[in-house]
Tab-separated table of C-alpha atoms and ligand atoms in Angstrom:
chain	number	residue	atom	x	y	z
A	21	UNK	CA	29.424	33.130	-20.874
A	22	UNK	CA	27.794	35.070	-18.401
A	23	UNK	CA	24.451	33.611	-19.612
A	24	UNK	CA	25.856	30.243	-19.696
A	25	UNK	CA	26.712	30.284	-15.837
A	26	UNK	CA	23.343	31.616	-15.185
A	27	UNK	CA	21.051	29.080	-16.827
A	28	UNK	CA	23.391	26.162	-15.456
A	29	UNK	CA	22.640	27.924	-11.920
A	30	UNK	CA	18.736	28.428	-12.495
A	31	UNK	CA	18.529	25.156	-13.357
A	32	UNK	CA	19.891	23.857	-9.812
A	33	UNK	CA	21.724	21.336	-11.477
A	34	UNK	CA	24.968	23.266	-10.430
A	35	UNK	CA	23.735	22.228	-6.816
A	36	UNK	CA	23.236	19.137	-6.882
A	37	UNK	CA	26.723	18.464	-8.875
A	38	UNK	CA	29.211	20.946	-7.342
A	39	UNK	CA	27.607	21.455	-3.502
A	40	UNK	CA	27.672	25.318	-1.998
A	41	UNK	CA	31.406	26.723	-2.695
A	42	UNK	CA	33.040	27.512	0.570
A	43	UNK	CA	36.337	29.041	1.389
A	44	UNK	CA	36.961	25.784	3.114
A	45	UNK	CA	35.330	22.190	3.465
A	46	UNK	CA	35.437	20.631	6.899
A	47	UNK	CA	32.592	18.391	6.906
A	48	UNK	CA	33.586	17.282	3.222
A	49	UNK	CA	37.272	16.602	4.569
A	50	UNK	CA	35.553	14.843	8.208
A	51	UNK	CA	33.179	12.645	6.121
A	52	UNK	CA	36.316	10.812	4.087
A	53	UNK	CA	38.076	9.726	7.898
A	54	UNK	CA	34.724	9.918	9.687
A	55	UNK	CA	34.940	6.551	11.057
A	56	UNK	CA	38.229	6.862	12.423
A	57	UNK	CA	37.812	10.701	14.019
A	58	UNK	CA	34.107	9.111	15.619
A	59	UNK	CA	35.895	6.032	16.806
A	60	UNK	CA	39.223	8.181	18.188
A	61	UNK	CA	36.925	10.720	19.912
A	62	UNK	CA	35.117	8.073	21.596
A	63	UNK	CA	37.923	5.598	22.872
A	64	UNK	CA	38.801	9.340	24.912
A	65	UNK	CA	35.581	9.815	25.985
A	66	UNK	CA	35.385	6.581	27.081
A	67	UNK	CA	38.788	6.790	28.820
A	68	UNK	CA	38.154	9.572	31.111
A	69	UNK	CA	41.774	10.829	30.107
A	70	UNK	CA	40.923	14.266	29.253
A	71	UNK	CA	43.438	16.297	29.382
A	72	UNK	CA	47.398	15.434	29.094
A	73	UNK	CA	46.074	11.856	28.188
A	74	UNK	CA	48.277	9.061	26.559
A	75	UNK	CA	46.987	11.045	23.176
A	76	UNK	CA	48.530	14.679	23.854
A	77	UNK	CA	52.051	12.876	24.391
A	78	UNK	CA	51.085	10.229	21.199
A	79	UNK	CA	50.785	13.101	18.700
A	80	UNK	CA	53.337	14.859	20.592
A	81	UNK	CA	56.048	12.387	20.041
A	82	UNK	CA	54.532	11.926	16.353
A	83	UNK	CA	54.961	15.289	15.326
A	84	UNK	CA	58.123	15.652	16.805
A	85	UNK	CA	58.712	12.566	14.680
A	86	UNK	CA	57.070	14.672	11.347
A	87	UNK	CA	59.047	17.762	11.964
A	88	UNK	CA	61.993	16.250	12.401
A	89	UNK	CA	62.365	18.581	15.656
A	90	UNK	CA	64.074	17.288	19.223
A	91	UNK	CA	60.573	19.103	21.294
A	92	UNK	CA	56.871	19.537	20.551
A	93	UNK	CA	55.112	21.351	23.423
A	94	UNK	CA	51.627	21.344	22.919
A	95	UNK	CA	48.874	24.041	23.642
A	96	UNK	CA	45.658	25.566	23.682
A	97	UNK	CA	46.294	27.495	20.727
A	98	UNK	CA	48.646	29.271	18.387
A	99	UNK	CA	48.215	32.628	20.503
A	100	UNK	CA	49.457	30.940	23.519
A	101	UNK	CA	52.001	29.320	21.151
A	102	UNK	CA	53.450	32.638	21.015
A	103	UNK	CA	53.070	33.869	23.849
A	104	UNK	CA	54.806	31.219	26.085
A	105	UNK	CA	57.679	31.197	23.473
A	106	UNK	CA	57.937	34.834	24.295
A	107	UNK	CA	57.771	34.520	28.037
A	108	UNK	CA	60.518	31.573	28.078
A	109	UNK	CA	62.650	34.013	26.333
A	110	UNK	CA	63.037	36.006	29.148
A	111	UNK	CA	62.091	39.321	27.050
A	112	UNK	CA	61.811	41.769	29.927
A	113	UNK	CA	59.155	45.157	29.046
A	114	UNK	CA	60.290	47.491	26.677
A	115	UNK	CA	62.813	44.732	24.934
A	116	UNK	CA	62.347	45.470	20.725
A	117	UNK	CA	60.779	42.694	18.952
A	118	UNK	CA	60.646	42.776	15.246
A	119	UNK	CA	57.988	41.215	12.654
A	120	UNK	CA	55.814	42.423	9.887
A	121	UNK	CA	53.369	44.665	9.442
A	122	UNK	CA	51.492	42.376	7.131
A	123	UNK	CA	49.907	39.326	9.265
A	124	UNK	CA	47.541	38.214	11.302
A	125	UNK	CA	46.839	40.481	14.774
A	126	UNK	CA	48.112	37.818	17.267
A	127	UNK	CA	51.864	38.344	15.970
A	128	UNK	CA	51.571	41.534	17.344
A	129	UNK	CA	49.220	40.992	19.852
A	130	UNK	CA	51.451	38.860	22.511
A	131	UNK	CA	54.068	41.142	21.841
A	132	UNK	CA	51.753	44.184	22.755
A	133	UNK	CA	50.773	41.787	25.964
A	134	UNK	CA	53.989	41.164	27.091
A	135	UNK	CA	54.582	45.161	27.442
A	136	UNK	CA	57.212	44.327	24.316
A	137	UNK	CA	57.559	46.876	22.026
A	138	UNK	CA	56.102	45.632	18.731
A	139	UNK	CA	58.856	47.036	15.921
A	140	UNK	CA	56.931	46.489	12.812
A	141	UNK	CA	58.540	45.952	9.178
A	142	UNK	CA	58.038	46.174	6.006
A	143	UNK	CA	57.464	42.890	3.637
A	144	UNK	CA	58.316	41.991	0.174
A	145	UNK	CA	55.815	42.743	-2.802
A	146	UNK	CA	56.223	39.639	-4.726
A	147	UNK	CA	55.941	36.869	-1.361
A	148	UNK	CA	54.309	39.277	0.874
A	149	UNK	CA	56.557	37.750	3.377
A	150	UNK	CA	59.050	40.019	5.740
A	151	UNK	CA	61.422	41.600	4.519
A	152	UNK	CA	65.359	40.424	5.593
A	153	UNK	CA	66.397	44.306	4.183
A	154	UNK	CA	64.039	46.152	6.406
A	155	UNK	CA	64.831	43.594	9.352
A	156	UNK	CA	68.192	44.687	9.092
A	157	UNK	CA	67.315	48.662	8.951
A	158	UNK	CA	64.816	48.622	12.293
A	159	UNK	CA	67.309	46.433	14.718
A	160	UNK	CA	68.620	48.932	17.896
A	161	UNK	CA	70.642	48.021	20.968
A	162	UNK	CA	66.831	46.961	22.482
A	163	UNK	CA	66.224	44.404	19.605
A	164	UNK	CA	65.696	40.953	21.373
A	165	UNK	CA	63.889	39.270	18.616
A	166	UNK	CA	62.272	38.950	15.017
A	167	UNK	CA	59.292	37.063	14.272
A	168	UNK	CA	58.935	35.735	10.895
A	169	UNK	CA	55.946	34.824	9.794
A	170	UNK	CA	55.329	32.297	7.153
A	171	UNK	CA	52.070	33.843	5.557
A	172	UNK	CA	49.399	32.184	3.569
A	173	UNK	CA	51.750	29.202	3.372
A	174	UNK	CA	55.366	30.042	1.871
A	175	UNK	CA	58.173	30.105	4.084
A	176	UNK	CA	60.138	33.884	4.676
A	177	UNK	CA	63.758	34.172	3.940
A	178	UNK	CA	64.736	32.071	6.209
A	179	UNK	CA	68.035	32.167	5.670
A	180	UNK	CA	68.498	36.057	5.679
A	181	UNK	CA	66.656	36.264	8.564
A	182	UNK	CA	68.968	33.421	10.805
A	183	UNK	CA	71.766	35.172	9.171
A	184	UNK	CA	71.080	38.379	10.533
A	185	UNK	CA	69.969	36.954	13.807
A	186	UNK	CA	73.364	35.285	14.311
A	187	UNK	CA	75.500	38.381	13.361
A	188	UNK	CA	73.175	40.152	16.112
A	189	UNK	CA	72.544	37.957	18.562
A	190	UNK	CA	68.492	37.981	18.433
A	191	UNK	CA	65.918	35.008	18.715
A	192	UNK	CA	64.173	33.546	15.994
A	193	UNK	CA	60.471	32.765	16.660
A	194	UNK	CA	58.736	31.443	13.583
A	195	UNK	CA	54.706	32.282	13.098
A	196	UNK	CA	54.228	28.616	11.613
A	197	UNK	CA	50.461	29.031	12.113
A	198	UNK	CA	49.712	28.655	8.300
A	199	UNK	CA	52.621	26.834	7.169
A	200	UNK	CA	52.527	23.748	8.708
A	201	UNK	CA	54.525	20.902	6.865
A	202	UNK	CA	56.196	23.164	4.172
A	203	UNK	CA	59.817	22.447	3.594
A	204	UNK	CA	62.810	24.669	3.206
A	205	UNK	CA	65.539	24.579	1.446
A	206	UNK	CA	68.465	25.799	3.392
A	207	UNK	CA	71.233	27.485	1.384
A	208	UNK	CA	73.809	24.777	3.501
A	209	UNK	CA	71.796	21.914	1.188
A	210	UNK	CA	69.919	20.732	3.988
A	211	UNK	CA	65.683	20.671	3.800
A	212	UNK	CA	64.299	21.597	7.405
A	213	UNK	CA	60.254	21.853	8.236
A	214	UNK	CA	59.168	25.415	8.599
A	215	UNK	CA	59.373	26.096	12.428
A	216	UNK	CA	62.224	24.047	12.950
A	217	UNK	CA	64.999	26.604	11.529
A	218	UNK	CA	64.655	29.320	14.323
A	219	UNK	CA	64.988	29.161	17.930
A	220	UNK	CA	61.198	28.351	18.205
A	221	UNK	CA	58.599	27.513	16.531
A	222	UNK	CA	54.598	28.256	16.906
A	223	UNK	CA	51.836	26.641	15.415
A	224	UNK	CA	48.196	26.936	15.336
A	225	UNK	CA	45.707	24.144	14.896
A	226	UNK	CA	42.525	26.243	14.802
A	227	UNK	CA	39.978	24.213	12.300
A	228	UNK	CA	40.369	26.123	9.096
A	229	UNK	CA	44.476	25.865	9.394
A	230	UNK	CA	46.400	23.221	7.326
A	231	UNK	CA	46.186	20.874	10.416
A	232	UNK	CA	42.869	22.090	12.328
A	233	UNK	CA	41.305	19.960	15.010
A	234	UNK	CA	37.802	20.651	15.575
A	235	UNK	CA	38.429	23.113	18.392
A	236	UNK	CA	41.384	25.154	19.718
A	237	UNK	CA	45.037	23.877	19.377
A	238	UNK	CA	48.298	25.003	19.215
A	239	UNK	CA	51.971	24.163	19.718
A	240	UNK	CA	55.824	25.169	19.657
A	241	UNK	CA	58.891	23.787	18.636
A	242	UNK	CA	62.295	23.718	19.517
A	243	UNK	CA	65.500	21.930	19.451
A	244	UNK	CA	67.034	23.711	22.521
A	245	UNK	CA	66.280	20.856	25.394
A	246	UNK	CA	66.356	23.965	28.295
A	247	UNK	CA	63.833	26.024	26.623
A	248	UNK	CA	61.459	22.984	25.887
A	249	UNK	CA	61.562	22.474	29.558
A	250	UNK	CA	60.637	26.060	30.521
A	251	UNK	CA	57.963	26.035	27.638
A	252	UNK	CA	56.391	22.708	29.234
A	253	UNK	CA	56.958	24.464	32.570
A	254	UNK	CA	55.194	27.916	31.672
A	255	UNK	CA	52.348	26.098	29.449
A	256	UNK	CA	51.403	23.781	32.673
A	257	UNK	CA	50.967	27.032	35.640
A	258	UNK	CA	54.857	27.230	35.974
A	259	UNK	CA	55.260	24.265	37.586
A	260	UNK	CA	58.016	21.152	36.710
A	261	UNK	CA	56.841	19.079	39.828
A	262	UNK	CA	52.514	19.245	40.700
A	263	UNK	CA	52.230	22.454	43.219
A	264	UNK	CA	56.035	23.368	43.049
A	265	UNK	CA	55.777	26.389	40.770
A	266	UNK	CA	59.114	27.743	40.255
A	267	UNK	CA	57.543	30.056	37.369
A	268	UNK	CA	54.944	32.345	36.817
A	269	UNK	CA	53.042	30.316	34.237
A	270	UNK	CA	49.820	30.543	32.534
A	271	UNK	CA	47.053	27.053	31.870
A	272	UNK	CA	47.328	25.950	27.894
A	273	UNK	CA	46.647	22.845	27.329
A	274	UNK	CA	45.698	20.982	24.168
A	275	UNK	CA	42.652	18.455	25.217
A	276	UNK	CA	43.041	14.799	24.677
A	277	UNK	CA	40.334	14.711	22.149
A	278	UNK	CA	41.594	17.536	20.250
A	279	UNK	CA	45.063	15.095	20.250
A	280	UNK	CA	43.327	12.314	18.917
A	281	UNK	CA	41.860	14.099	16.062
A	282	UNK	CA	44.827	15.568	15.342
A	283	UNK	CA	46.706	11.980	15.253
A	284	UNK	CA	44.574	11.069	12.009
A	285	UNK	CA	44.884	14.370	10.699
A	286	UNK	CA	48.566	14.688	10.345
A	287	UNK	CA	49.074	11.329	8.580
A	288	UNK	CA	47.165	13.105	5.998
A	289	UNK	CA	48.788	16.257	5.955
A	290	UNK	CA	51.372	16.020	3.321
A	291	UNK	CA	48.274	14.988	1.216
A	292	UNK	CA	46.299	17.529	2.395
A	293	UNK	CA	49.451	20.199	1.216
A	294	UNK	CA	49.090	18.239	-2.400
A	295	UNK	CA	45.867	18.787	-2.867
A	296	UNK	CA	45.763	22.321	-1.687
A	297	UNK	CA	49.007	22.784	-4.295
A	298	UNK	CA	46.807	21.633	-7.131
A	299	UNK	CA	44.293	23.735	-6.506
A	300	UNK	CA	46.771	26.556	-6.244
A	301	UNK	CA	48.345	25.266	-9.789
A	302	UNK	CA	44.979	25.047	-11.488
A	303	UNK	CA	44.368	28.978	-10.701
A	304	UNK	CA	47.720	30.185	-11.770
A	305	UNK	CA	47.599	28.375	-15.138
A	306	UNK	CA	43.929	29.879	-15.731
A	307	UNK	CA	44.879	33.311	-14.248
A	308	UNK	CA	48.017	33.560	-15.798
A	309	UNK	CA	48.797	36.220	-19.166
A	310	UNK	CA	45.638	38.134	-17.519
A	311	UNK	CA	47.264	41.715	-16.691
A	312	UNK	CA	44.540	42.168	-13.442
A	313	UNK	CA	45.369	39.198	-12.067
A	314	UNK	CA	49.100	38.910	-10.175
A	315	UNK	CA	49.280	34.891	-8.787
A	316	UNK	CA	51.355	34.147	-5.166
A	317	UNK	CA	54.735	33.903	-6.286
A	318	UNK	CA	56.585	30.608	-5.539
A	319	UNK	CA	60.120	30.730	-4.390
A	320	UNK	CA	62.776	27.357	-4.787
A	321	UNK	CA	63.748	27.628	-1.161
A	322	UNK	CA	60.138	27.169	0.272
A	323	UNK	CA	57.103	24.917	-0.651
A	324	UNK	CA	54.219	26.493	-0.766
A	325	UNK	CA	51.504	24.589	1.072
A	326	UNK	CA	48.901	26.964	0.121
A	327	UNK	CA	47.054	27.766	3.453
A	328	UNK	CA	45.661	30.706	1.183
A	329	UNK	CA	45.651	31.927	-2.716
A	330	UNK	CA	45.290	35.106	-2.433
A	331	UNK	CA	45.327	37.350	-5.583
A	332	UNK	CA	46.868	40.572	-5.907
A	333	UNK	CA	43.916	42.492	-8.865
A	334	UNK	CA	44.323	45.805	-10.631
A	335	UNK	CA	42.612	48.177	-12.628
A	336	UNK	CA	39.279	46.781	-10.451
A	337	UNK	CA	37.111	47.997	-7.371
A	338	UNK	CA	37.766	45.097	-5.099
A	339	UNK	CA	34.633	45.568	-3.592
A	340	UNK	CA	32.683	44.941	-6.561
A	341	UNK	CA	34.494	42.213	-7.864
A	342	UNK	CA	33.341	40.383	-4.199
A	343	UNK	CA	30.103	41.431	-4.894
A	344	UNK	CA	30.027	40.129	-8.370
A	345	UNK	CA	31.794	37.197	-7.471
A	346	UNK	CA	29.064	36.534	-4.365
A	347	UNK	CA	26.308	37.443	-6.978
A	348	UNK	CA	27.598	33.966	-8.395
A	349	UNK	CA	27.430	31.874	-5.112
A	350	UNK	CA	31.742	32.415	-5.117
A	351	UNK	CA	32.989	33.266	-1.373
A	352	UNK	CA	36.178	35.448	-1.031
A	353	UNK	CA	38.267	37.025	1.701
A	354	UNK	CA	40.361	39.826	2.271
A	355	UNK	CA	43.340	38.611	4.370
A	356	UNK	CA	43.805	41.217	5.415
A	357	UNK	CA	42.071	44.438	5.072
A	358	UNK	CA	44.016	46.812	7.751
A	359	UNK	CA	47.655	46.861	7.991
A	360	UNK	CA	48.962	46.247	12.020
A	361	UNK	CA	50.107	49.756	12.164
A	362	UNK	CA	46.884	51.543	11.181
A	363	UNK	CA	44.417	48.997	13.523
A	364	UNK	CA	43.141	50.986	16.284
A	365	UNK	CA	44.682	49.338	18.941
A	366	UNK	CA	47.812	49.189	17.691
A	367	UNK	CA	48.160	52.798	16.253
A	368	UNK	CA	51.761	54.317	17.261
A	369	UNK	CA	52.871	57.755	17.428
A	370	UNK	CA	56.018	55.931	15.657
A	371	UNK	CA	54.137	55.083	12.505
A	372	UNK	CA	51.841	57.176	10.132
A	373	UNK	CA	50.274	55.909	6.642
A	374	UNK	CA	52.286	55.545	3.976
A	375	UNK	CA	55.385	54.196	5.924
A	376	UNK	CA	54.971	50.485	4.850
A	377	UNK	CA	53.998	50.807	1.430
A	378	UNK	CA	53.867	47.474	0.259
A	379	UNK	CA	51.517	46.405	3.276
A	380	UNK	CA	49.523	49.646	2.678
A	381	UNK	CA	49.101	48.256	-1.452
A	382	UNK	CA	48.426	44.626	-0.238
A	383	UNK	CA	46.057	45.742	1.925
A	384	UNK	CA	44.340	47.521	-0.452
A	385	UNK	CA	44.666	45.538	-3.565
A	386	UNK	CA	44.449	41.499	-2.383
A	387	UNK	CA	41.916	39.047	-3.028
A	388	UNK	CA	41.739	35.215	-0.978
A	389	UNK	CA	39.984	32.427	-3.190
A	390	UNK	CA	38.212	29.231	-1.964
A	391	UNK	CA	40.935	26.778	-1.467
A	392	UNK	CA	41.080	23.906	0.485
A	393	UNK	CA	41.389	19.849	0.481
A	394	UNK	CA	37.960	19.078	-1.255
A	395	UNK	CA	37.955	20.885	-4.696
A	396	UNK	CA	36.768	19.591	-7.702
A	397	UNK	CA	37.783	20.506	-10.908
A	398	UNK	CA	34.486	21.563	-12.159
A	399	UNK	CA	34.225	23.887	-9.264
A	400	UNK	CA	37.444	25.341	-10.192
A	401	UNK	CA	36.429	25.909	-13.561
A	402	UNK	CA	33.138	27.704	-12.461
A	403	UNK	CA	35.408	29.562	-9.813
A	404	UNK	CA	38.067	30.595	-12.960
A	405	UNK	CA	35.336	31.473	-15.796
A	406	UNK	CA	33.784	33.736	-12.974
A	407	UNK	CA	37.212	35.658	-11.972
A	408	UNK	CA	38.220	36.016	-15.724
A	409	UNK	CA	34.879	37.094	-16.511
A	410	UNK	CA	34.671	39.587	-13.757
A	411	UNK	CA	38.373	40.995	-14.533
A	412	UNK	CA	38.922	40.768	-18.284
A	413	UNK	CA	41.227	43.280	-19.582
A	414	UNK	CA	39.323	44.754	-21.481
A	415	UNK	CA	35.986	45.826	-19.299
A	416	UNK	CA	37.786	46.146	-15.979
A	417	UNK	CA	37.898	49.950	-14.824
A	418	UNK	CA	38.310	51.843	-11.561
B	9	LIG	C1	45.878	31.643	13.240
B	9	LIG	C2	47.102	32.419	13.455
B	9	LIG	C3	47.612	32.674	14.745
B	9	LIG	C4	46.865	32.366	15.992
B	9	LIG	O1	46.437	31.077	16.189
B	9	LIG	P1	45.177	30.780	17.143
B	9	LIG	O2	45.223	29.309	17.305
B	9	LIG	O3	43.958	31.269	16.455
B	9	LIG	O4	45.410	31.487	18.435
B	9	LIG	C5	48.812	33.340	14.839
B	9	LIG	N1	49.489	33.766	13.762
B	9	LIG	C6	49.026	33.569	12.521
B	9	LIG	C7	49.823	34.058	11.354
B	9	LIG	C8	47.808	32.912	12.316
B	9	LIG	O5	47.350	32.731	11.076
């Protein structure tokens, strides 16, 4: 097999049929909508309506329309997303806010900003999402907040989570960065868009995301009309009425151009999440009966829109599998190597190493494939034969 994949490499045929594997494919994705993204990002140039043009409030009122949410407030990013939902909160320093110590650094990072105290959790080992149990265990009379966040795509127990944040009185903010467009299945029969169930939403629209521009982009969500207006109010230098600033505000803005883009991009998103599913389908029917190989876990009360497919391996030095797998032109990614309470800036005297053990084991033990809108099957089947090859039973060892 090995051989196989070798001589169909050396004789650059591979090339020219399957193109260089990447962990994502923006210019393959740009090149089928080109004409439309060139002609869009034009008509603003030629408008002169850079920022909070007739675009911004176009694809704000169309994703409001999407979500099925009363508010979009755009912004610069999905940091500032968070942030600003934070600060219209009125969380006031030392105030407990809970979320996971499995996720990206920015979850963690406003919080830190804010002088909040970041209370970090423990997720689950089969979603890798936060888990409702541990939630429960780390609230105190300071708890203000939890922030789910919907990781590599899947949706967290959404309804544990609003559960306990009704019984004690905390905020929801949902970390919708990689989950935009995936539906949930409330226990109450009702299907709501993941950032729409809490008390706000945050998004990101950084390039590589479900729904990237081609720059920085972000926004929140809410239903509650007061604390869209104090979101718009903070985003925009604090101010409701130009030069009247009756907050202390900060300047995030999502650009007109990055708007336009983002227009085309969401009519395609729900085929975007189809084709990232099949992708995701095609690895766990090759990967599955292979006792290395654990595949994301699916749940019925979330889709899965498969921002990542990330592997958990065994019996295997991760390190080497990369290597092996690089050896063969196949990119991979650890999301993420260092759990939140062991990064250096975020070390506590509260935590030491081996208090979130599942994080500490994800950490340790996960693997991200290439997945994104533009796969073909052949490079799937070059991507699986590699994996399988690398971690068959019977030769993997520590
Ligand atoms: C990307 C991301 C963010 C931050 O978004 P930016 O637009 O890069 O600021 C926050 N949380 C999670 C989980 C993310 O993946």
């Amino acid at each position: 097999m090995l051989k196989t994949v070798n001589d169909f490499l050396s004789s650059r045929s591979f090339y020219r049929n399957m193109g260089k594997i990447q962990m994502v494919d923006l210019i393959g994705q740009y090149s089928k909508i080109q004409a439309e993204i060139d002609k869009a990002i034009m008509d603003v140039v030629r408008s002169s309506a850079y920022i909070n043009g007739p675009e911004v409030k176009s694809f704000q009122a169309e994703l409001e329309n999407y979500l099925g949410v009363k508010h979009v407030i755009p912004c610069a990013n999905g940091t500032d997303a968070l942030q600003i939902a934070m600060m219209a909160l009125g969380l006031k320093p030392g105030d407990e806010v809970i979320t996971a110590s499995f996720t990206y650094v920015a979850t963690a990072e406003v919080i830190a900003l804010l002088q909040l105290k970041p209370v970090l959790v423990d997720v689950l080992p089969d979603t890798f999402l936060i888990d409702p149990k541990a939630v429960e265990r780390a609230i105190t009379p300071k708890t203000k907040a939890i922030v789910p966040v919907h990781l590599f795509g899947h949706c967290a127990d959404m309804d544990a989570l609003m559960d306990i944040a009704k019984r004690n009185n905390l905020y929801v903010i949902e970390d919708t960065a990689q989950a935009i467009g995936s539906n949930y299945n409330l226990k109450n029969g009702t299907k709501q868009k993941a950032g729409t169930i809490g008390t706000i939403g945050c998004t990101s629209f950084f390039p590589s995301k479900n729904l990237g521009c081609y720059g920085d982009g972000g926004a929140i969500f809410t239903n509650d009309d007061e604390l869209a207006k104090k979101m718009r109010m903070i985003a925009n230098h604090g101010q409701s009425t130009l030069y009247y600033h009756d907050e202390i505000g900060v300047n995030s803005r999502l650009d007109s151009i990055q708007a336009a883009i983002l227009r085309i991009k969401l009519r395609h998103l729900d085929e975007y999440a189809a084709a990232r599913r099949a992708v995701a389908d095609y690895y766990d029917k090759a990967f599955a009966g292979n006792n290395n190989i654990t595949t994301p876990a699916r749940t019925k009360n979330s889709d899965h829109v498969f921002h990542q497919y990330t592997l958990l391996i065994k019996n295997a030095d991760r390190n080497k599998v990369r290597e092996q797998l690089a050896a063969k032109e196949i990119p991979s990614m650890i999301y993420y190597p260092v759990p939140l309470h062991m990064q250096k800036a975020y070390r506590d005297d509260r935590y030491k190493p081996g208090d979130f053990p599942v994080t500490e084991q994800l950490c340790a033990h996960v693997l991200s494939l290439p997945i994104h809108t533009e796969m073909k099957e052949e490079t799937l089947k070059y991507i699986t034969d590699a994996v399988l090859e690398i971690l068959k039973p019977e030769v993997a060892a520590v």
